[in-house]
XYZ file of C-alpha atoms in Angstrom:
452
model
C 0.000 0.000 0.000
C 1.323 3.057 -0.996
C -1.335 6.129 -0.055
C -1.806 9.734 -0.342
C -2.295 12.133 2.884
C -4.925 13.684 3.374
C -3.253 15.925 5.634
C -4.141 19.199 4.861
C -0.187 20.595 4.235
C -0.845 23.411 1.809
C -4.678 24.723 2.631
C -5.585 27.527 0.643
C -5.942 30.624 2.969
C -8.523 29.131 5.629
C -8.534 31.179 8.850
C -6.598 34.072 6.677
C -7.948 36.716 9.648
C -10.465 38.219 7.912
C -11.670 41.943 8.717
C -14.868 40.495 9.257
C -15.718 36.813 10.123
C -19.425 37.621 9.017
C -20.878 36.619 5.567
C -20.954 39.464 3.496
C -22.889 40.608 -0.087
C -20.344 41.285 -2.763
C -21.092 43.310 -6.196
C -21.247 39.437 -7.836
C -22.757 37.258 -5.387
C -23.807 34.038 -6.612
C -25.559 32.963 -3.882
C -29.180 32.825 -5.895
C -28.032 32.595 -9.350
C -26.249 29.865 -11.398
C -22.290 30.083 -11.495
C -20.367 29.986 -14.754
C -19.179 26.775 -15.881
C -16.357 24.778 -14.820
C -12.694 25.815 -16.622
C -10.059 22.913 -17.024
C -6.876 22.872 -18.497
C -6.316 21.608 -21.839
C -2.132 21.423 -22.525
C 0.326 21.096 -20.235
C 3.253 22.985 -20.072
C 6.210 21.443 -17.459
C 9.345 22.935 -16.547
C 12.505 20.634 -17.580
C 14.473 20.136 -14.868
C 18.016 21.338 -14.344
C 19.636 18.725 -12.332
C 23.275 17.105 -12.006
C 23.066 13.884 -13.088
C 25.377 13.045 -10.071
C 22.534 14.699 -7.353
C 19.422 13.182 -10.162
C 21.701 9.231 -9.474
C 21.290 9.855 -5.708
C 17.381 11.006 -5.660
C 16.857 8.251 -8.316
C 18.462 5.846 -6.240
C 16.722 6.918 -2.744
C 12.824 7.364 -4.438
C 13.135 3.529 -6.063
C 14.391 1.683 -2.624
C 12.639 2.799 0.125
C 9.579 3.453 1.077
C 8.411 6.770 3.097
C 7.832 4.402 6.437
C 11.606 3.608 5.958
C 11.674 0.235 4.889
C 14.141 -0.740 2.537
C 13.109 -2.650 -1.068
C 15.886 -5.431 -1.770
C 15.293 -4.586 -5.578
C 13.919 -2.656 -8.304
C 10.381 -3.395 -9.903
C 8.616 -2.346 -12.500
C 6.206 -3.065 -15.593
C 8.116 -4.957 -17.871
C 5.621 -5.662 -20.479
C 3.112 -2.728 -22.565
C 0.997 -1.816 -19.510
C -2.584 -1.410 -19.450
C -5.063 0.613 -17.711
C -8.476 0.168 -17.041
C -11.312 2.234 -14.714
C -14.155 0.764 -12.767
C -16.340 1.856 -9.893
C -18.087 4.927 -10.177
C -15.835 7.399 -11.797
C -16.603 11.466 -11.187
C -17.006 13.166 -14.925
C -13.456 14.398 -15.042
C -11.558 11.254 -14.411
C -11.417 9.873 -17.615
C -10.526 13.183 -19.318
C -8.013 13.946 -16.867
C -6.744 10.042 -16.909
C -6.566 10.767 -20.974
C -4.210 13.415 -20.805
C -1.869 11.555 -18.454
C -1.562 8.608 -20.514
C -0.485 11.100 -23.445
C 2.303 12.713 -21.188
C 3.384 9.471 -19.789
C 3.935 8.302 -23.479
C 4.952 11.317 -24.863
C 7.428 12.896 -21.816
C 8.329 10.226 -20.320
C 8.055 7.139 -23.218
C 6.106 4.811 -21.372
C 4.558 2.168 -23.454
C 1.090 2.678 -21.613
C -2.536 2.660 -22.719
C -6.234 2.836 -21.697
C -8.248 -0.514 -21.790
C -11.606 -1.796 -21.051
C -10.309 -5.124 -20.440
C -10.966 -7.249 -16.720
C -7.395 -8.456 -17.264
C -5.699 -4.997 -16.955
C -2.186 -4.328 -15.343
C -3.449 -1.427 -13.459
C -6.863 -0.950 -11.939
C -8.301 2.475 -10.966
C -11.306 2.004 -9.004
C -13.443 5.350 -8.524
C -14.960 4.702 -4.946
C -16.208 6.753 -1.894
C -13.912 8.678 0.311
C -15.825 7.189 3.281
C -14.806 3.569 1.614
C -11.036 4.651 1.147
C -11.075 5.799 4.934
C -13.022 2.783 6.240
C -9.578 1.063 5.367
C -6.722 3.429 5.525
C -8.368 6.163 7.445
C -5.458 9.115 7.066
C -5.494 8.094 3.460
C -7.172 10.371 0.397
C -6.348 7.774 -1.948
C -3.717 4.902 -2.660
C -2.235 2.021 -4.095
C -1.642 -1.530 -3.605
C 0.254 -4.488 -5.662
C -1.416 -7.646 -6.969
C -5.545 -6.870 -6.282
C -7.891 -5.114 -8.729
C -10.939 -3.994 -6.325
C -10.713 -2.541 -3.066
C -12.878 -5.978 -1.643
C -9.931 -7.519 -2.704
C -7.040 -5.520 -0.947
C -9.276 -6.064 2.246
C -8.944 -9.951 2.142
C -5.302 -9.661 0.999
C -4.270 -6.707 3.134
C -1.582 -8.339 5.518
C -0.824 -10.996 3.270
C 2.566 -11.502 1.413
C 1.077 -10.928 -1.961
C 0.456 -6.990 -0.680
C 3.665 -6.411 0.661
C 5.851 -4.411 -1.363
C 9.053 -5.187 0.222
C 8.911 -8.924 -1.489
C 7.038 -7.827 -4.905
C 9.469 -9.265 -7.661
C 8.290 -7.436 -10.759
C 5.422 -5.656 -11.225
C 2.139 -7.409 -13.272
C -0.986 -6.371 -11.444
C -2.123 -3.354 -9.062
C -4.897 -1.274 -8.080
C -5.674 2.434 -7.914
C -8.063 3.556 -5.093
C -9.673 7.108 -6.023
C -12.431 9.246 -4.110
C -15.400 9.958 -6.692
C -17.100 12.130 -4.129
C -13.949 14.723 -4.192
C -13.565 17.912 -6.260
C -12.080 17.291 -9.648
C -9.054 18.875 -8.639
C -8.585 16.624 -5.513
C -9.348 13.184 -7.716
C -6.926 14.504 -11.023
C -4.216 14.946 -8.201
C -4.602 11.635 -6.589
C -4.442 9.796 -9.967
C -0.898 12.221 -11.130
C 0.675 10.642 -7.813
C -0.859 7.560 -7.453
C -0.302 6.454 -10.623
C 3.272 7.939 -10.620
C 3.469 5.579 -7.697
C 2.143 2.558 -9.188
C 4.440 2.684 -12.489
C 7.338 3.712 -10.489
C 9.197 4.830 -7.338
C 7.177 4.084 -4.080
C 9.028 7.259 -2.039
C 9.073 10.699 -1.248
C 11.444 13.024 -0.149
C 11.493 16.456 1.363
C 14.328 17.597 -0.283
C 12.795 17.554 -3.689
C 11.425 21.339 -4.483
C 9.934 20.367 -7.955
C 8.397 16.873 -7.339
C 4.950 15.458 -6.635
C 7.432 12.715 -5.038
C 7.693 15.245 -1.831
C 5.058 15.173 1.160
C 4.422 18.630 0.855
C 2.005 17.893 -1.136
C 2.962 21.571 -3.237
C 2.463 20.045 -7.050
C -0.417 18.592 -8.109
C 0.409 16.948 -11.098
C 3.590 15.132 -12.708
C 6.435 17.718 -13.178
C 9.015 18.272 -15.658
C 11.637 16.160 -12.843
C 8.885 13.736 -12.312
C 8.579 12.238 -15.965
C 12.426 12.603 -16.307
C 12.500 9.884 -13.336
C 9.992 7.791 -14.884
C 11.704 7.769 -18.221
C 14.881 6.381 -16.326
C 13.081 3.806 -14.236
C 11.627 2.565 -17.656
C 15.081 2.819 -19.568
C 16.565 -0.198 -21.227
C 18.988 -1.123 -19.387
C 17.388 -1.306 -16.294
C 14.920 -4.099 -14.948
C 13.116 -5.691 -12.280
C 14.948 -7.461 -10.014
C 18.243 -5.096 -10.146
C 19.398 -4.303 -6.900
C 20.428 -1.118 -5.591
C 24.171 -1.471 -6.504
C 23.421 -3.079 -10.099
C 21.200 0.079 -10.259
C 23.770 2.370 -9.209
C 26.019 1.135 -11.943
C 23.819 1.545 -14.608
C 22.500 4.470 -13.621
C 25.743 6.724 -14.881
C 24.884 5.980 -18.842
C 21.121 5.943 -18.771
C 21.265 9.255 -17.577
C 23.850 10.466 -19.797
C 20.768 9.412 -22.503
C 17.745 10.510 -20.086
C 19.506 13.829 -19.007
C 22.263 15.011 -21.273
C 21.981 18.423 -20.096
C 23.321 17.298 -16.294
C 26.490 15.825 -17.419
C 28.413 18.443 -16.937
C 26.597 20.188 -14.263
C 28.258 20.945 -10.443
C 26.108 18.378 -7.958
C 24.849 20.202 -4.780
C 24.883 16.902 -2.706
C 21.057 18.146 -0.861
C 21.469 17.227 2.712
C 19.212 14.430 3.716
C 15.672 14.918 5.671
C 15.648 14.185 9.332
C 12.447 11.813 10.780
C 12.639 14.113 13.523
C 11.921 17.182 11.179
C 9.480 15.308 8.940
C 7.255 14.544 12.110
C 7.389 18.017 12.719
C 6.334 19.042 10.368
C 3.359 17.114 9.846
C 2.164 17.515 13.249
C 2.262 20.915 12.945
C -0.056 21.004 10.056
C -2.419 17.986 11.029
C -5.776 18.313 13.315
C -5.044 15.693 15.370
C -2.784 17.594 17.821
C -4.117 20.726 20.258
C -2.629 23.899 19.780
C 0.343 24.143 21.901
C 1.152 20.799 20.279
C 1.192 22.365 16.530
C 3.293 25.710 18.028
C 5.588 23.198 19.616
C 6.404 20.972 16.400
C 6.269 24.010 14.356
C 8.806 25.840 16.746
C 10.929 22.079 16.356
C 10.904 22.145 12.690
C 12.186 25.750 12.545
C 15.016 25.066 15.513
C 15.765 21.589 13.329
C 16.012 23.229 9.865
C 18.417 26.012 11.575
C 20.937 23.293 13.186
C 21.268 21.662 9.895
C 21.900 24.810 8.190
C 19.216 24.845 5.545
C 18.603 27.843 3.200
C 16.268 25.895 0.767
C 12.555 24.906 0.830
C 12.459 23.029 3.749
C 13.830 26.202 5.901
C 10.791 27.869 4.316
C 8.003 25.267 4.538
C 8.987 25.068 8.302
C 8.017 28.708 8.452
C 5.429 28.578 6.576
C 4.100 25.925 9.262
C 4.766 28.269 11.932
C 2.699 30.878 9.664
C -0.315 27.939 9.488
C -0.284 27.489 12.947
C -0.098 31.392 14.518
C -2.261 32.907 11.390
C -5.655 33.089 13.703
C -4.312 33.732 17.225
C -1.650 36.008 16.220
C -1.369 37.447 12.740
C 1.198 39.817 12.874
C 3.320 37.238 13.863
C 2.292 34.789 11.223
C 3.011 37.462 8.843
C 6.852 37.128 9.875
C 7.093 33.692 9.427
C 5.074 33.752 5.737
C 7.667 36.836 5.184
C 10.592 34.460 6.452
C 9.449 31.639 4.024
C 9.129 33.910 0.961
C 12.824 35.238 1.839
C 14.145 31.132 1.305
C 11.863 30.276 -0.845
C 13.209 33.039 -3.129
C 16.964 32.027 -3.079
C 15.640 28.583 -4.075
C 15.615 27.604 -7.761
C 12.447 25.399 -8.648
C 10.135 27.118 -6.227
C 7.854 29.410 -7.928
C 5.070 27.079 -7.060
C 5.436 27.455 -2.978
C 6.149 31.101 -3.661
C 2.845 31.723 -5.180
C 0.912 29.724 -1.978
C 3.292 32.079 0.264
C 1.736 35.437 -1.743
C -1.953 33.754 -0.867
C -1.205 34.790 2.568
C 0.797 37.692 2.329
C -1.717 39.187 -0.064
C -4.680 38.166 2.016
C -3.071 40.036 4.848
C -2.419 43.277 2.844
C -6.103 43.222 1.814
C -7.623 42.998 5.183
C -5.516 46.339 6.273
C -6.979 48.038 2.877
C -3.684 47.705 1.259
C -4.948 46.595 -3.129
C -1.784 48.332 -4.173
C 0.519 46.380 -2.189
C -1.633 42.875 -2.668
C -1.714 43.648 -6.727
C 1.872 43.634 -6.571
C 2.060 40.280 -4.804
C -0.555 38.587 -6.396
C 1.139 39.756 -10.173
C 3.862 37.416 -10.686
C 1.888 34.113 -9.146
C -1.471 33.761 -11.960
C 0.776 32.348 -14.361
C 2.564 30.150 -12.126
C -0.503 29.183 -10.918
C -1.959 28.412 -14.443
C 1.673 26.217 -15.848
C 1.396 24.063 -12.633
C -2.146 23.275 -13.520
C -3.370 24.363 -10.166
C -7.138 25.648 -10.388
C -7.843 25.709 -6.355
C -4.845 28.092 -6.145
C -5.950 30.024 -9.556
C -8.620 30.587 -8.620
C -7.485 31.635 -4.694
C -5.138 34.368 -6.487
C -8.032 35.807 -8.861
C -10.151 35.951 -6.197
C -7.604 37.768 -3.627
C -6.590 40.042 -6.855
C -10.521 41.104 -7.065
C -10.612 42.030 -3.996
C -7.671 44.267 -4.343
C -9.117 45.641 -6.845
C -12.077 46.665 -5.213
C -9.971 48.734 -2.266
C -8.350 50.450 -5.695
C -11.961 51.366 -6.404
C -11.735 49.275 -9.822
C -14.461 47.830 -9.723
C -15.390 46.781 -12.899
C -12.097 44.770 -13.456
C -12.350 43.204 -10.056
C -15.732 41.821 -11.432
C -14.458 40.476 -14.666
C -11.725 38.829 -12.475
C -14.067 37.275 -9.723
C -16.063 36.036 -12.643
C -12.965 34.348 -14.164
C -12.015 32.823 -10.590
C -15.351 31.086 -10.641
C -14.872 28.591 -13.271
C -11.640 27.605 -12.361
C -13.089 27.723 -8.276
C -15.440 25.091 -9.737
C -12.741 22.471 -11.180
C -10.423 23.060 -7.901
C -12.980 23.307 -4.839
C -15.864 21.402 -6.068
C -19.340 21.285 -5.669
C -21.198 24.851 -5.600
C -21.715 25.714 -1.830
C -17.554 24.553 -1.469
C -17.239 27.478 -4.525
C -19.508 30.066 -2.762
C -17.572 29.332 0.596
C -14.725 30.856 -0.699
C -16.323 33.502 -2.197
C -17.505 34.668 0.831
C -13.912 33.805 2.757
C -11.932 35.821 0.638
C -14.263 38.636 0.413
C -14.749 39.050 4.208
C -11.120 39.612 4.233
C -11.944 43.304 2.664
C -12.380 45.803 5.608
C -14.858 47.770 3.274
C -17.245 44.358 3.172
C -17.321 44.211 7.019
């Protein structure tokens, strides 16, 4: 088994310390009316990674043989014949079409040999079911993935058996996709870009990686540029299942000279390895199931942690914007330091545009609620596009919504309308059903002090 959290790491906003709590009327309130239809993205657009092929061996390496519990996999395994994908259950509208489009970029980016099917006897299984059915068997999981079963009533007779273990699969042959259909379309599309990823190839994730869905910061929502570049390795030629981690290490050299030309010659930066101790940290920090001298206390631990090991990268800056999470309601100003402190190492970070533009949700959201458009225009400016190349609708449509609102305090009304009415669409594909969409409507605008 091999799941996604559904611990809530990168929450749009939520609790941003709104002027005024209340529910408020805006100039285009859709609370009466029907809302525009739901936006999706048709291309895709990923960054290629720039990576030494030295530090891309060493990720490569770490992703395929372990897990995220820890436990080590004796050897490498993988599809080794055309693989085949089928859907069953009860799928939500947008699954196939978003399940369409992956297959393309998986053959096309990273030259998988990898197709749709409607046949029982598929190599991979994606089962649309209920969250409430994911979570009446892993109950911290959104969605997930498990070797040698094609139906969920399956995995629960084989569960603890040997055939479900991971740690003695020999190759891989059959598995089984387990996706909520009850979730916004955003939620499911992301589940099936890292499941999926998961189910073709490496099984970990790692902290250290800015530009990766393979990362539990859960920050990209579908397959990167980095992410295909891995999956084109583990599917290269001169690798196979059963390799162990030293035959893999020897090979790896020359398939990414083909893979990766471009790092040959690049200067490795040797990334420090992630800490349980910070990981845990972390987590707690952002999870619900901890009071909230608990969260301030992990947060404060992830912060002291990421300082004694001398990070200036992403995880110096996701462990202040935990501390940002945690304070935002209780004591803003303070927050507002920490979301300041994670934009500062975010910044000197290359491959983190995506995190920056979360960062700018807050630090525009708190501009707004002290009547500040100007100064939340020029945050929000650089993040739409960002927003749009990652594929991200919930946060799209988070930043047009914050930029209307700014908008508004610049008495521009009538742009801050077209705006909010270009949020909505997108709002639709990334929160869901309509009363999630009018929620946040009415979040974001109670953050303007001239709504209250």
């Amino acid at each position: 088994m091999r799941a996604r959290s559904v611990l809530p790491l990168v929450m749009l906003l939520n609790a941003c310390v709104p002027a005024s709590q209340h529910d408020v009327a805006t100039r285009a309130s859709f609370a009466s009316s029907t809302l525009p239809p739901m936006k999706s993205f048709s291309a895709s657009a990923p960054v290629a990674p720039i990576r030494s092929n030295n530090d891309l061996a060493l990720d490569f390496i770490e992703l395929s043989f372990q897990m995220e519990s820890g436990r080590r996999l004796p050897v490498l395994t993988r599809f080794e014949t055309p693989i085949t994908v089928r859907v069953t259950g009860r799928p939500s509208a947008t699954l196939k079409p978003d399940l369409k489009r992956l297959i393309s970029r998986l053959r096309n980016e990273a030259k998988i040999d990898i197709s749709e099917t409607t046949a029982p006897a598929a190599n991979i299984t994606i089962q649309a079911v209920s969250r409430a059915e994911i979570r009446a068997v892993l109950p911290q999981a959104a969605c997930f993935v498990a070797p040698n079963v094609s139906s969920l009533s399956e995995y629960q007779t084989s569960r603890r058996k040997p055939a479900t273990n991971w740690t003695l699969l020999k190759k891989r042959e059959r598995l089984a996709i387990f996706l909520p259909n009850d979730s916004s379309p955003q939620e499911v599309r992301d589940c099936l870009h890292e499941e999926l990823a998961q189910a073709l190839g490496p099984l970990n994730d790692l902290y250290r990686l800015p530009d990766s869905v393979f990362n539990d910061d859960n920050v990209h929502t579908v397959l990167t540029g980095f992410d295909m570049l891995i999956l084109r390795t583990y599917y290269d030629p001169a690798l196979r299942s059963g390799m162990t981690r030293g035959q893999v290490a020897s090979a790896l050299p020359s398939v990414l000279a083909r893979t990766n030309p471009r790092g040959a010659n690049r200067a490795a930066r040797f990334a420090t390895r992630t800490p349980k101790a910070w990981s845990k940290a972390i987590q707690t920090a952002l999870g619900r199931s901890v009071s909230f001298s608990g969260r301030q206390a992990a947060a404060h631990e992830g912060i002291r942690i990421a300082s004694a090991m001398g990070w200036t990268d992403h995880r110096r800056a996701f462990a202040h914007y935990a501390m940002g999470r945690v304070l935002q309601t209780s004591d803003p100003e303070t927050a507002h330091k920490h979301y300041l402190a994670a934009e500062r190492y975010y910044r000197n970070t290359p491959g983190t545009n995506l995190h920056r533009a979360y960062v700018a949700t807050q630090l525009s959201a708190y501009a707004i609620t002290r009547g500040d458009g100007a100064e939340a225009l020029r945050l929000i400016g650089p993040h739409i596009a960002t927003a749009r190349q990652s594929e991200n609708a919930a946060l799209l449509s988070t930043l047009l919504l914050l930029r209307s609102e700014a908008l508004e305090l610049e008495n521009r009304h009538t742009e801050a309308r077209s705006v909010r009415l270009d949020s909505i669409g997108w709002a639709r594909y990334g929160f869901g059903p309509d009363w999630a969409v009018r929620a946040k409507l009415r979040e974001i605008a109670s953050l303007n002090p001239l709504k209250g």
